[in-house]
mmCIF file of C-alpha atoms and ligand atoms in Angstrom:
data_model
loop_
_atom_site.group_PDB
_atom_site.id
_atom_site.type_symbol
_atom_site.label_atom_id
_atom_site.label_comp_id
_atom_site.label_asym_id
_atom_site.label_seq_id
_atom_site.Cartn_x
_atom_site.Cartn_y
_atom_site.Cartn_z
ATOM 1 C CA MET A 1 4.220 -29.569 1.906
ATOM 2 C CA ASP A 2 1.135 -27.557 0.958
ATOM 3 C CA GLN A 3 1.411 -23.791 0.455
ATOM 4 C CA LYS A 4 -0.270 -22.900 3.758
ATOM 5 C CA ASN A 5 2.067 -25.059 5.827
ATOM 6 C CA GLN A 6 5.072 -23.768 3.927
ATOM 7 C CA TYR A 7 3.827 -20.224 4.634
ATOM 8 C CA ARG A 8 3.250 -20.907 8.344
ATOM 9 C CA LEU A 9 6.946 -21.784 8.720
ATOM 10 C CA ILE A 10 7.932 -18.463 7.131
ATOM 11 C CA VAL A 11 5.601 -16.487 9.371
ATOM 12 C CA GLU A 12 6.827 -18.250 12.498
ATOM 13 C CA SER A 13 10.392 -17.304 11.727
ATOM 14 C CA ASN A 14 9.370 -13.696 11.023
ATOM 15 C CA GLN A 15 7.459 -13.191 14.300
ATOM 16 C CA ARG A 16 9.044 -11.012 16.973
ATOM 17 C CA THR A 17 8.120 -10.012 20.522
ATOM 18 C CA LYS A 18 9.613 -6.769 21.859
ATOM 19 C CA LYS A 19 8.669 -4.704 24.904
ATOM 20 C CA GLY A 20 5.541 -6.782 25.347
ATOM 21 C CA PHE A 21 4.352 -6.320 21.731
ATOM 22 C CA ARG A 22 4.074 -9.002 19.038
ATOM 23 C CA TYR A 23 4.588 -8.162 15.382
ATOM 24 C CA THR A 24 5.853 -9.734 12.175
ATOM 25 C CA VAL A 25 8.737 -8.480 10.052
ATOM 26 C CA PRO A 26 8.228 -8.514 6.260
ATOM 27 C CA SER A 27 11.288 -10.744 5.816
ATOM 28 C CA SER A 28 13.897 -11.846 8.387
ATOM 29 C CA SER A 29 16.693 -11.589 5.852
ATOM 30 C CA VAL A 30 16.009 -8.198 4.237
ATOM 31 C CA TYR A 31 13.412 -6.240 6.270
ATOM 32 C CA PRO A 32 14.082 -6.754 9.991
ATOM 33 C CA ASN A 33 11.757 -3.958 11.271
ATOM 34 C CA GLN A 34 7.998 -3.401 11.433
ATOM 35 C CA TRP A 35 6.411 -1.711 8.386
ATOM 36 C CA LEU A 36 3.072 0.023 8.168
ATOM 37 C CA TRP A 37 1.211 -1.443 5.215
ATOM 38 C CA ASP A 38 3.024 -4.771 5.520
ATOM 39 C CA SER A 39 1.635 -5.157 9.054
ATOM 40 C CA CYS A 40 -1.882 -4.387 7.822
ATOM 41 C CA PHE A 41 -1.507 -7.106 5.187
ATOM 42 C CA HIS A 42 -0.061 -9.458 7.795
ATOM 43 C CA ALA A 43 -3.098 -8.873 10.032
ATOM 44 C CA ILE A 44 -5.422 -9.744 7.133
ATOM 45 C CA ILE A 45 -3.408 -12.892 6.350
ATOM 46 C CA TYR A 46 -3.468 -13.947 10.028
ATOM 47 C CA LEU A 47 -7.267 -13.957 9.804
ATOM 48 C CA SER A 48 -7.128 -16.471 6.983
ATOM 49 C CA LEU A 49 -4.814 -18.629 9.120
ATOM 50 C CA ASN A 50 -7.378 -18.402 11.973
ATOM 51 C CA GLU A 51 -4.823 -16.538 14.083
ATOM 52 C CA THR A 52 -7.093 -13.706 15.202
ATOM 53 C CA ASP A 53 -5.026 -12.844 18.288
ATOM 54 C CA TYR A 54 -1.939 -12.376 16.136
ATOM 55 C CA ALA A 55 -3.955 -10.153 13.781
ATOM 56 C CA LYS A 56 -5.018 -7.935 16.694
ATOM 57 C CA ASP A 57 -1.494 -7.789 18.116
ATOM 58 C CA GLU A 58 0.029 -6.878 14.761
ATOM 59 C CA VAL A 59 -2.113 -3.726 14.663
ATOM 60 C CA ARG A 60 -1.540 -2.975 18.366
ATOM 61 C CA ALA A 61 2.232 -2.989 17.815
ATOM 62 C CA LEU A 62 1.858 -0.742 14.776
ATOM 63 C CA LEU A 63 -0.238 1.766 16.705
ATOM 64 C CA HIS A 64 2.317 1.786 19.492
ATOM 65 C CA GLY A 65 4.626 3.589 17.033
ATOM 66 C CA GLN A 66 2.079 6.371 16.391
ATOM 67 C CA TRP A 67 3.365 9.895 16.895
ATOM 68 C CA GLY A 68 1.748 12.404 19.225
ATOM 69 C CA ASN A 69 0.482 14.387 16.206
ATOM 70 C CA GLY A 70 -1.358 11.305 14.881
ATOM 71 C CA MET A 71 1.050 10.174 12.162
ATOM 72 C CA ILE A 72 1.673 6.449 11.908
ATOM 73 C CA PRO A 73 5.261 5.989 10.698
ATOM 74 C CA HIS A 74 6.102 3.631 7.888
ATOM 75 C CA VAL A 75 8.858 1.849 9.849
ATOM 76 C CA ILE A 76 9.177 1.097 13.558
ATOM 77 C CA TYR A 77 12.671 0.173 14.779
ATOM 78 C CA TRP A 78 11.866 -1.955 17.787
ATOM 79 C CA ASP A 79 15.587 -2.636 18.247
ATOM 80 C CA GLY A 80 16.562 1.012 17.935
ATOM 81 C CA HIS A 81 17.693 2.606 14.697
ATOM 82 C CA HIS A 82 19.938 0.135 12.943
ATOM 83 C CA ASP A 83 18.919 0.297 9.317
ATOM 84 C CA LYS A 84 21.682 0.962 6.830
ATOM 85 C CA LEU A 85 19.611 3.794 5.359
ATOM 86 C CA ASP A 86 18.855 6.963 7.238
ATOM 87 C CA TRP A 87 15.077 7.311 7.163
ATOM 88 C CA GLY A 88 15.061 10.841 8.568
ATOM 89 C CA THR A 89 14.238 9.336 11.876
ATOM 90 C CA VAL A 90 13.790 11.408 14.994
ATOM 91 C CA LYS A 91 12.717 8.583 17.289
ATOM 92 C CA ASP A 92 12.757 4.835 16.948
ATOM 93 C CA THR A 93 10.548 5.244 13.915
ATOM 94 C CA SER A 94 10.816 6.751 10.451
ATOM 95 C CA SER A 95 9.353 10.216 9.854
ATOM 96 C CA LEU A 96 7.347 9.154 6.792
ATOM 97 C CA THR A 97 4.053 7.309 6.468
ATOM 98 C CA GLN A 98 2.758 4.699 3.968
ATOM 99 C CA PRO A 99 -0.537 3.751 2.256
ATOM 100 C CA PRO A 100 -2.973 3.963 5.192
ATOM 101 C CA MET A 101 -4.395 0.426 5.281
ATOM 102 C CA VAL A 102 -4.910 0.175 9.036
ATOM 103 C CA ALA A 103 -8.656 0.963 9.300
ATOM 104 C CA TYR A 104 -9.435 -1.627 6.630
ATOM 105 C CA ALA A 105 -7.371 -4.190 8.580
ATOM 106 C CA VAL A 106 -9.301 -3.381 11.767
ATOM 107 C CA GLU A 107 -12.628 -3.617 9.945
ATOM 108 C CA ARG A 108 -11.621 -7.080 8.734
ATOM 109 C CA ILE A 109 -10.598 -8.067 12.280
ATOM 110 C CA TYR A 110 -14.019 -6.929 13.471
ATOM 111 C CA SER A 111 -15.809 -8.904 10.723
ATOM 112 C CA ALA A 112 -13.915 -12.022 11.754
ATOM 113 C CA THR A 113 -14.267 -11.648 15.539
ATOM 114 C CA LYS A 114 -17.209 -9.276 16.226
ATOM 115 C CA ASP A 115 -15.010 -7.913 19.004
ATOM 116 C CA LYS A 116 -16.341 -4.408 19.724
ATOM 117 C CA THR A 117 -14.013 -3.994 22.695
ATOM 118 C CA TYR A 118 -11.065 -4.278 20.340
ATOM 119 C CA VAL A 119 -12.558 -1.679 17.990
ATOM 120 C CA LYS A 120 -13.062 0.656 20.962
ATOM 121 C CA GLU A 121 -9.466 0.081 22.031
ATOM 122 C CA VAL A 122 -7.955 1.131 18.686
ATOM 123 C CA PHE A 123 -10.520 3.540 17.212
ATOM 124 C CA ASP A 124 -9.142 6.738 18.700
ATOM 125 C CA SER A 125 -5.698 6.046 17.192
ATOM 126 C CA LEU A 126 -7.229 5.404 13.781
ATOM 127 C CA ASP A 127 -9.265 8.593 14.002
ATOM 128 C CA ARG A 128 -6.200 10.643 14.930
ATOM 129 C CA TYR A 129 -4.251 9.164 12.003
ATOM 130 C CA TYR A 130 -6.874 9.805 9.314
ATOM 131 C CA ARG A 131 -7.441 13.334 10.612
ATOM 132 C CA TRP A 132 -3.681 13.979 10.581
ATOM 133 C CA LEU A 133 -3.521 12.871 6.936
ATOM 134 C CA GLN A 134 -6.237 15.332 5.943
ATOM 135 C CA GLU A 135 -5.065 18.208 8.095
ATOM 136 C CA GLU A 136 -1.353 17.877 7.341
ATOM 137 C CA ARG A 137 -1.403 16.550 3.785
ATOM 138 C CA GLY A 138 -4.852 17.356 2.364
ATOM 139 C CA LEU A 139 -5.120 19.253 -0.931
ATOM 140 C CA ASP A 140 -8.665 19.548 -2.276
ATOM 141 C CA SER A 141 -9.353 16.592 0.068
ATOM 142 C CA LEU A 142 -6.756 14.319 -1.609
ATOM 143 C CA ILE A 143 -3.597 13.354 0.268
ATOM 144 C CA THR A 144 -0.127 14.460 -0.776
ATOM 145 C CA ILE A 145 2.864 12.199 -0.280
ATOM 146 C CA ILE A 146 6.306 13.717 0.166
ATOM 147 C CA HIS A 147 8.675 10.841 -0.552
ATOM 148 C CA PRO A 148 8.609 7.816 -2.906
ATOM 149 C CA TRP A 149 8.814 5.554 0.144
ATOM 150 C CA GLU A 150 5.452 6.910 1.251
ATOM 151 C CA SER A 151 3.922 5.584 -1.965
ATOM 152 C CA GLY A 152 4.884 2.027 -0.981
ATOM 153 C CA LEU A 153 6.082 1.699 -4.603
ATOM 154 C CA ASP A 154 9.627 2.969 -4.057
ATOM 155 C CA ASP A 155 11.270 2.874 -7.520
ATOM 156 C CA PHE A 156 7.984 3.189 -9.424
ATOM 157 C CA GLY A 157 8.381 4.273 -13.066
ATOM 158 C CA SER A 158 5.806 7.068 -12.726
ATOM 159 C CA TRP A 159 8.009 8.957 -10.290
ATOM 160 C CA ASP A 160 10.716 9.476 -12.959
ATOM 161 C CA SER A 161 8.850 12.486 -14.293
ATOM 162 C CA VAL A 162 8.582 13.923 -10.774
ATOM 163 C CA TYR A 163 12.392 13.857 -10.516
ATOM 164 C CA GLY A 164 12.785 14.908 -14.156
ATOM 165 C CA VAL A 165 14.985 11.943 -15.100
ATOM 166 C CA ASP A 166 14.852 9.448 -17.987
ATOM 167 C CA ASN A 167 15.843 5.794 -17.713
ATOM 168 C CA PRO A 168 17.382 6.120 -14.249
ATOM 169 C CA THR A 169 19.645 3.354 -13.007
ATOM 170 C CA LYS A 170 19.111 1.815 -9.590
ATOM 171 C CA GLU A 171 21.950 4.002 -8.260
ATOM 172 C CA VAL A 172 20.376 7.204 -9.610
ATOM 173 C CA LEU A 173 17.096 6.311 -7.921
ATOM 174 C CA PHE A 174 18.895 5.528 -4.696
ATOM 175 C CA ARG A 175 20.525 8.978 -4.751
ATOM 176 C CA LYS A 176 17.171 10.645 -5.526
ATOM 177 C CA LYS A 177 15.412 8.923 -2.619
ATOM 178 C CA ARG A 178 18.254 9.750 -0.293
ATOM 179 C CA GLY A 179 18.476 13.367 -1.515
ATOM 180 C CA ILE A 180 14.751 13.951 -0.926
ATOM 181 C CA LEU A 181 15.066 12.595 2.570
ATOM 182 C CA ILE A 182 18.026 14.835 3.342
ATOM 183 C CA GLU A 183 16.013 17.892 2.207
ATOM 184 C CA TYR A 184 13.049 16.766 4.302
ATOM 185 C CA VAL A 185 15.277 16.488 7.362
ATOM 186 C CA LYS A 186 16.601 20.001 6.614
ATOM 187 C CA HIS A 187 12.978 21.158 6.797
ATOM 188 C CA GLY A 188 12.773 19.693 10.284
ATOM 189 C CA THR A 189 10.589 16.817 8.954
ATOM 190 C CA ASN A 190 7.781 19.375 8.736
ATOM 191 C CA SER A 191 5.758 18.035 5.815
ATOM 192 C CA LYS A 192 3.532 21.111 5.427
ATOM 193 C CA GLU A 193 6.622 23.235 4.772
ATOM 194 C CA PHE A 194 8.331 20.560 2.715
ATOM 195 C CA ILE A 195 5.381 20.210 0.303
ATOM 196 C CA LYS A 196 5.833 23.874 -0.676
ATOM 197 C CA THR A 197 9.330 23.159 -2.047
ATOM 198 C CA ASN A 198 7.897 20.827 -4.752
ATOM 199 C CA ILE A 199 10.838 18.486 -4.202
ATOM 200 C CA PHE A 200 8.410 15.563 -4.010
ATOM 201 C CA ASN A 201 4.820 16.783 -3.987
ATOM 202 C CA VAL A 202 2.701 13.904 -5.304
ATOM 203 C CA ARG A 203 -0.881 12.737 -5.202
ATOM 204 C CA SER A 204 -0.666 9.009 -5.907
ATOM 205 C CA VAL A 205 -3.699 7.156 -7.264
ATOM 206 C CA LEU A 206 -2.817 4.128 -5.211
ATOM 207 C CA PHE A 207 -2.356 6.072 -1.982
ATOM 208 C CA ASN A 208 -5.594 7.994 -2.436
ATOM 209 C CA ALA A 209 -7.560 4.887 -3.411
ATOM 210 C CA VAL A 210 -6.316 3.214 -0.238
ATOM 211 C CA TYR A 211 -7.130 6.359 1.747
ATOM 212 C CA LEU A 212 -10.705 6.519 0.427
ATOM 213 C CA LYS A 213 -11.343 2.838 1.046
ATOM 214 C CA ASN A 214 -9.997 3.251 4.577
ATOM 215 C CA LEU A 215 -12.185 6.272 5.259
ATOM 216 C CA ARG A 216 -15.137 4.021 4.425
ATOM 217 C CA SER A 217 -13.782 1.465 6.898
ATOM 218 C CA THR A 218 -13.329 4.136 9.575
ATOM 219 C CA LEU A 219 -16.921 5.253 9.070
ATOM 220 C CA SER A 220 -18.164 1.660 9.452
ATOM 221 C CA LEU A 221 -16.100 1.238 12.612
ATOM 222 C CA ALA A 222 -17.445 4.520 14.036
ATOM 223 C CA LYS A 223 -20.987 3.224 13.484
ATOM 224 C CA ILE A 224 -20.173 -0.121 15.096
ATOM 225 C CA ILE A 225 -19.115 1.573 18.338
ATOM 226 C CA ASN A 226 -21.604 4.489 18.093
ATOM 227 C CA SER A 227 -18.794 7.016 18.018
ATOM 228 C CA ASP A 228 -19.599 10.705 17.655
ATOM 229 C CA LYS A 229 -16.760 10.815 15.074
ATOM 230 C CA GLU A 230 -19.124 9.265 12.518
ATOM 231 C CA LYS A 231 -20.230 12.671 11.202
ATOM 232 C CA TYR A 232 -16.684 13.755 10.264
ATOM 233 C CA TYR A 233 -16.200 10.670 8.055
ATOM 234 C CA ALA A 234 -19.707 10.750 6.592
ATOM 235 C CA GLU A 235 -19.045 14.332 5.449
ATOM 236 C CA LEU A 236 -15.472 13.791 4.274
ATOM 237 C CA ILE A 237 -16.041 10.707 2.101
ATOM 238 C CA PRO A 238 -18.157 12.374 -0.626
ATOM 239 C CA LYS A 239 -15.628 15.225 -0.839
ATOM 240 C CA VAL A 240 -12.747 12.794 -1.328
ATOM 241 C CA GLU A 241 -14.770 10.819 -3.886
ATOM 242 C CA SER A 242 -15.593 13.825 -5.972
ATOM 243 C CA SER A 243 -12.073 15.246 -5.783
ATOM 244 C CA PHE A 244 -10.684 11.843 -6.762
ATOM 245 C CA ARG A 245 -12.867 11.797 -9.870
ATOM 246 C CA LYS A 246 -12.210 15.429 -10.694
ATOM 247 C CA ASN A 247 -8.443 15.471 -10.219
ATOM 248 C CA HIS A 248 -7.110 11.968 -10.847
ATOM 249 C CA LEU A 249 -9.119 11.373 -14.066
ATOM 250 C CA HIS A 250 -6.837 11.825 -17.068
ATOM 251 C CA GLU A 251 -8.166 12.689 -20.547
ATOM 252 C CA SER A 252 -7.352 9.106 -21.637
ATOM 253 C CA GLY A 253 -10.116 7.929 -19.293
ATOM 254 C CA LEU A 254 -7.566 6.375 -16.926
ATOM 255 C CA TYR A 255 -6.977 7.530 -13.363
ATOM 256 C CA ALA A 256 -3.429 8.795 -12.882
ATOM 257 C CA SER A 257 -1.108 10.289 -10.272
ATOM 258 C CA LEU A 258 -0.370 14.023 -10.032
ATOM 259 C CA TYR A 259 2.525 16.164 -8.894
ATOM 260 C CA ASN A 260 3.185 19.811 -8.013
ATOM 261 C CA GLU A 261 0.260 21.965 -9.254
ATOM 262 C CA ASN A 262 -1.686 18.861 -10.332
ATOM 263 C CA ILE A 263 0.413 17.953 -13.349
ATOM 264 C CA PHE A 264 -0.107 14.355 -14.494
ATOM 265 C CA VAL A 265 2.937 12.083 -14.180
ATOM 266 C CA SER A 266 4.200 11.060 -17.601
ATOM 267 C CA SER A 267 3.962 7.253 -17.379
ATOM 268 C CA ILE A 268 0.318 6.715 -16.552
ATOM 269 C CA GLU A 269 0.130 3.242 -18.131
ATOM 270 C CA ASN A 270 0.861 1.273 -14.990
ATOM 271 C CA VAL A 271 -0.906 -0.989 -12.545
ATOM 272 C CA SER A 272 -2.212 1.863 -10.376
ATOM 273 C CA ILE A 273 -4.889 2.534 -13.041
ATOM 274 C CA PHE A 274 -6.714 -0.477 -11.534
ATOM 275 C CA LEU A 275 -6.713 0.807 -7.957
ATOM 276 C CA PRO A 276 -9.938 2.839 -8.369
ATOM 277 C CA LEU A 277 -11.698 -0.554 -8.515
ATOM 278 C CA PHE A 278 -10.612 -1.122 -4.911
ATOM 279 C CA CYS A 279 -12.104 2.092 -3.522
ATOM 280 C CA GLY A 280 -15.355 1.816 -5.467
ATOM 281 C CA VAL A 281 -15.115 5.193 -7.195
ATOM 282 C CA LEU A 282 -15.820 3.981 -10.751
ATOM 283 C CA THR A 283 -19.116 3.708 -12.567
ATOM 284 C CA LYS A 284 -20.012 0.201 -13.782
ATOM 285 C CA SER A 285 -19.244 1.152 -17.350
ATOM 286 C CA GLU A 286 -15.848 2.694 -16.454
ATOM 287 C CA ALA A 287 -15.012 -0.491 -14.589
ATOM 288 C CA ARG A 288 -16.008 -2.648 -17.564
ATOM 289 C CA THR A 289 -13.752 -0.645 -19.931
ATOM 290 C CA LEU A 290 -10.894 -0.803 -17.470
ATOM 291 C CA VAL A 291 -11.160 -4.573 -17.170
ATOM 292 C CA GLU A 292 -11.950 -5.487 -20.768
ATOM 293 C CA VAL A 293 -9.768 -2.995 -22.613
ATOM 294 C CA HIS A 294 -6.840 -2.702 -20.228
ATOM 295 C CA LEU A 295 -6.510 -5.464 -17.628
ATOM 296 C CA LEU A 296 -7.256 -8.317 -20.032
ATOM 297 C CA ASN A 297 -5.003 -6.849 -22.718
ATOM 298 C CA GLU A 298 -2.240 -9.418 -23.252
ATOM 299 C CA GLU A 299 0.107 -6.833 -24.741
ATOM 300 C CA LYS A 300 -0.148 -4.608 -21.679
ATOM 301 C CA TYR A 301 -1.101 -6.276 -18.401
ATOM 302 C CA TRP A 302 -2.509 -9.805 -18.832
ATOM 303 C CA SER A 303 0.760 -11.751 -18.891
ATOM 304 C CA LYS A 304 1.209 -15.347 -17.774
ATOM 305 C CA PHE A 305 1.986 -14.126 -14.223
ATOM 306 C CA PRO A 306 0.142 -10.786 -14.004
ATOM 307 C CA ILE A 307 -0.055 -7.911 -13.120
ATOM 308 C CA PRO A 308 3.162 -6.125 -14.190
ATOM 309 C CA THR A 309 3.788 -2.829 -12.364
ATOM 310 C CA MET A 310 4.229 -0.951 -15.629
ATOM 311 C CA SER A 311 2.369 -1.756 -18.842
ATOM 312 C CA MET A 312 4.484 -4.183 -20.880
ATOM 313 C CA GLU A 313 4.245 -1.664 -23.741
ATOM 314 C CA SER A 314 5.762 1.120 -21.653
ATOM 315 C CA ASP A 315 9.384 2.178 -22.386
ATOM 316 C CA ILE A 316 10.068 1.821 -18.691
ATOM 317 C CA PHE A 317 8.867 -1.793 -18.430
ATOM 318 C CA ASP A 318 11.563 -4.115 -17.100
ATOM 319 C CA PRO A 319 10.163 -7.483 -15.922
ATOM 320 C CA ASP A 320 12.806 -8.000 -13.245
ATOM 321 C CA ARG A 321 13.095 -4.513 -11.847
ATOM 322 C CA TYR A 322 11.719 -3.478 -8.531
ATOM 323 C CA TRP A 323 8.388 -1.629 -9.083
ATOM 324 C CA ARG A 324 9.290 -1.042 -12.755
ATOM 325 C CA GLY A 325 7.653 -4.079 -14.325
ATOM 326 C CA SER A 326 7.622 -6.844 -11.726
ATOM 327 C CA THR A 327 4.446 -8.448 -10.333
ATOM 328 C CA TRP A 328 3.540 -7.911 -6.664
ATOM 329 C CA ILE A 329 0.997 -10.017 -4.777
ATOM 330 C CA ASN A 330 -0.323 -7.113 -2.669
ATOM 331 C CA ILE A 331 -1.201 -5.211 -5.853
ATOM 332 C CA ASN A 332 -2.922 -8.296 -7.271
ATOM 333 C CA TRP A 333 -4.864 -8.562 -4.022
ATOM 334 C CA PHE A 334 -6.139 -4.960 -4.331
ATOM 335 C CA VAL A 335 -7.247 -5.591 -7.895
ATOM 336 C CA TYR A 336 -8.780 -8.954 -6.962
ATOM 337 C CA LYS A 337 -10.918 -7.318 -4.248
ATOM 338 C CA GLY A 338 -11.983 -4.564 -6.643
ATOM 339 C CA LEU A 339 -12.907 -7.071 -9.365
ATOM 340 C CA ARG A 340 -15.042 -8.992 -6.893
ATOM 341 C CA ASP A 341 -16.793 -5.828 -5.699
ATOM 342 C CA TYR A 342 -17.661 -4.896 -9.280
ATOM 343 C CA GLY A 343 -18.906 -8.407 -10.089
ATOM 344 C CA PHE A 344 -16.035 -9.573 -12.350
ATOM 345 C CA HIS A 345 -15.874 -12.935 -10.612
ATOM 346 C CA ASP A 346 -14.320 -14.923 -13.459
ATOM 347 C CA VAL A 347 -11.524 -12.439 -14.041
ATOM 348 C CA ALA A 348 -10.894 -12.293 -10.281
ATOM 349 C CA GLU A 349 -10.698 -16.086 -10.144
ATOM 350 C CA GLU A 350 -8.216 -16.178 -13.001
ATOM 351 C CA LEU A 351 -6.090 -13.490 -11.311
ATOM 352 C CA ARG A 352 -6.144 -15.568 -8.126
ATOM 353 C CA ARG A 353 -5.117 -18.694 -10.049
ATOM 354 C CA ARG A 354 -2.217 -16.899 -11.746
ATOM 355 C CA SER A 355 -1.069 -15.311 -8.466
ATOM 356 C CA ILE A 356 -0.963 -18.738 -6.828
ATOM 357 C CA ALA A 357 0.923 -20.031 -9.882
ATOM 358 C CA SER A 358 3.682 -17.420 -9.347
ATOM 359 C CA ILE A 359 4.171 -18.724 -5.826
ATOM 360 C CA GLU A 360 4.026 -22.348 -6.967
ATOM 361 C CA GLU A 361 6.716 -21.503 -9.505
ATOM 362 C CA SER A 362 9.088 -19.696 -7.108
ATOM 363 C CA GLY A 363 7.930 -19.649 -3.462
ATOM 364 C CA PHE A 364 6.901 -16.710 -1.264
ATOM 365 C CA HIS A 365 9.151 -14.151 -2.910
ATOM 366 C CA GLU A 366 8.846 -10.393 -2.659
ATOM 367 C CA TYR A 367 8.107 -9.878 -6.366
ATOM 368 C CA PHE A 368 7.917 -11.878 -9.579
ATOM 369 C CA ASN A 369 8.797 -11.664 -13.243
ATOM 370 C CA PRO A 370 5.379 -11.281 -14.963
ATOM 371 C CA LEU A 371 6.504 -13.328 -17.968
ATOM 372 C CA SER A 372 8.339 -16.253 -16.363
ATOM 373 C CA GLY A 373 7.091 -16.198 -12.757
ATOM 374 C CA LYS A 374 10.694 -16.130 -11.522
ATOM 375 C CA GLY A 375 10.818 -14.749 -7.981
ATOM 376 C CA SER A 376 13.109 -11.909 -6.839
ATOM 377 C CA GLY A 377 13.874 -10.277 -3.521
ATOM 378 C CA PRO A 378 13.729 -12.367 -0.334
ATOM 379 C CA ASN A 379 11.855 -15.696 -0.480
ATOM 380 C CA ASP A 380 10.463 -15.413 3.048
ATOM 381 C CA PHE A 381 8.272 -12.420 2.251
ATOM 382 C CA CYS A 382 5.112 -12.283 4.339
ATOM 383 C CA TRP A 383 2.635 -10.198 2.333
ATOM 384 C CA SER A 384 2.815 -12.676 -0.560
ATOM 385 C CA GLY A 385 0.582 -14.760 1.752
ATOM 386 C CA LEU A 386 -2.273 -12.479 0.640
ATOM 387 C CA ILE A 387 -3.090 -15.276 -1.824
ATOM 388 C CA PHE A 388 -4.851 -16.896 1.170
ATOM 389 C CA ASP A 389 -7.194 -13.928 1.401
ATOM 390 C CA MET A 390 -8.188 -14.232 -2.258
ATOM 391 C CA ASP A 391 -11.238 -16.432 -1.791
HETATM 392 C C1 LIG B 401 9.906 -2.103 0.144
HETATM 393 C C2 LIG B 401 8.549 -1.866 -0.508
HETATM 394 C C3 LIG B 401 7.576 -1.299 0.504
HETATM 395 C C4 LIG B 401 7.486 -2.274 1.682
HETATM 396 C C5 LIG B 401 8.869 -2.552 2.267
HETATM 397 C C6 LIG B 401 8.855 -3.654 3.318
HETATM 398 O O1 LIG B 401 10.468 -0.901 0.565
HETATM 399 O O2 LIG B 401 8.676 -1.009 -1.611
HETATM 400 O O3 LIG B 401 6.314 -1.108 -0.058
HETATM 401 O O4 LIG B 401 6.642 -1.789 2.662
HETATM 402 O O5 LIG B 401 9.745 -2.959 1.244
HETATM 403 O O6 LIG B 401 8.319 -4.833 2.782
#
C-alpha cells in the first residue's frame, strides 16, 4: 500500500464526531483528545488529501474550545476530563495554550478554497486569541510561556536549566511538569500572576517564531476580508520582529530561548535554532550561515534521519528520548518551509527525502531515532502526515 493510502486508514480511525463537531485525535491509542497545534497540522494535512471540509471542521472544533478571555486551550476533552494527568483544567479543556498555529492553518485553508465566508466565520476568534497572547503574556512584544507543555516540546533539553536540574530522568521531568501545574492551579490559573513567580517564565524561540509567522497570517486574513483589525497587526508585526532579533539573538549568532529576566537557557544547540527561518526574521546571510554551518553539519544535525531535537554533540543528546534527541516530522516541516522561503531548495528537498525515509523505515510514528530511523511513541500519529505537505 502506498504511504498516502496507509495514512488515510490511520486518519479515518482517528476521526471523531462529538456534539456536532468533527475533529481528529493525534493518536487513538495514546492521545484520545483534541490538541491545539496537532489540529492545525491536521488541517494542513487534510488540504493535501483534498479533504477541505475536514480541514475547516478541524479548526471549527478547536475554536469551539476557546475561552471567553480569548485563550485557545492546548487540549479539549470532548468526552469530559478523563486524562490520567491533571492538566489544571477548570472546564472540559486544559488551562494552558500551545504554539499558536491556527491563523496559519486558516490562511492555508483560504489559499486552497478561496472561501472568504469561512475566513469571516473564524476571524474574530483568531483575533481574540492573538490579542489575548499579547495582552496576557506579552513582554517587550514577545510571548511568555508558563509551562513546558505550552512549548509543545514537553521534555525539551533546554528547559533543564529553567528547572535548575542536570541529566534529569523521565520521572524527575514528570514531577517537574506536574509540580509547575500544581503551582499554577494554586495561582487560580492566572498566568499574569504566575509569571511573576518565575516558576516557569520562558520565551521560547519556537513559540515566538510560530507566533510571528501567525501574526503575518492574521494580517493577510484581515486584508482578505477588509477587517478594521488590519491596523493592529500591521503595527504589531514590526515590534515583534525587532524584539525577536534584539532579545532572542545570542552572542554565538544563534537564536535561543530565554527565561526569567531574559537569561539564555543553557543548551542552545538544539533544533529550535532553525525556527527563525520559518518566520522570516533572518537576513539572507544569517540564513546561509545557519544552513551551511549548522544544519548541514553531520556531527550536529545532519544525520541519516534528521533533524535531532538536540545537537548530536550536546551532552543532553539521547537519540531515543522524547524531545531530547529524537526527530519529529512537524519540526522538519517548519524547517522545510523556512528553507524553501529562503531559496534553499536542494537542502529542503533532501530534508523531505530523509523525512519520508524515516516513515518508510518505521511507519507513521510519533518520533524517530535520528541515526537509525527507528520509530517510537504510537504508530498511528497524525501529524507525521506533514510529509504530504512538503512539496
Ligand atoms: C505531546 C507533544 C505535544 C503534542 C501532544 C499530542 O505532548 O509533546 O507537542 O501536542 O503530545 O500529540
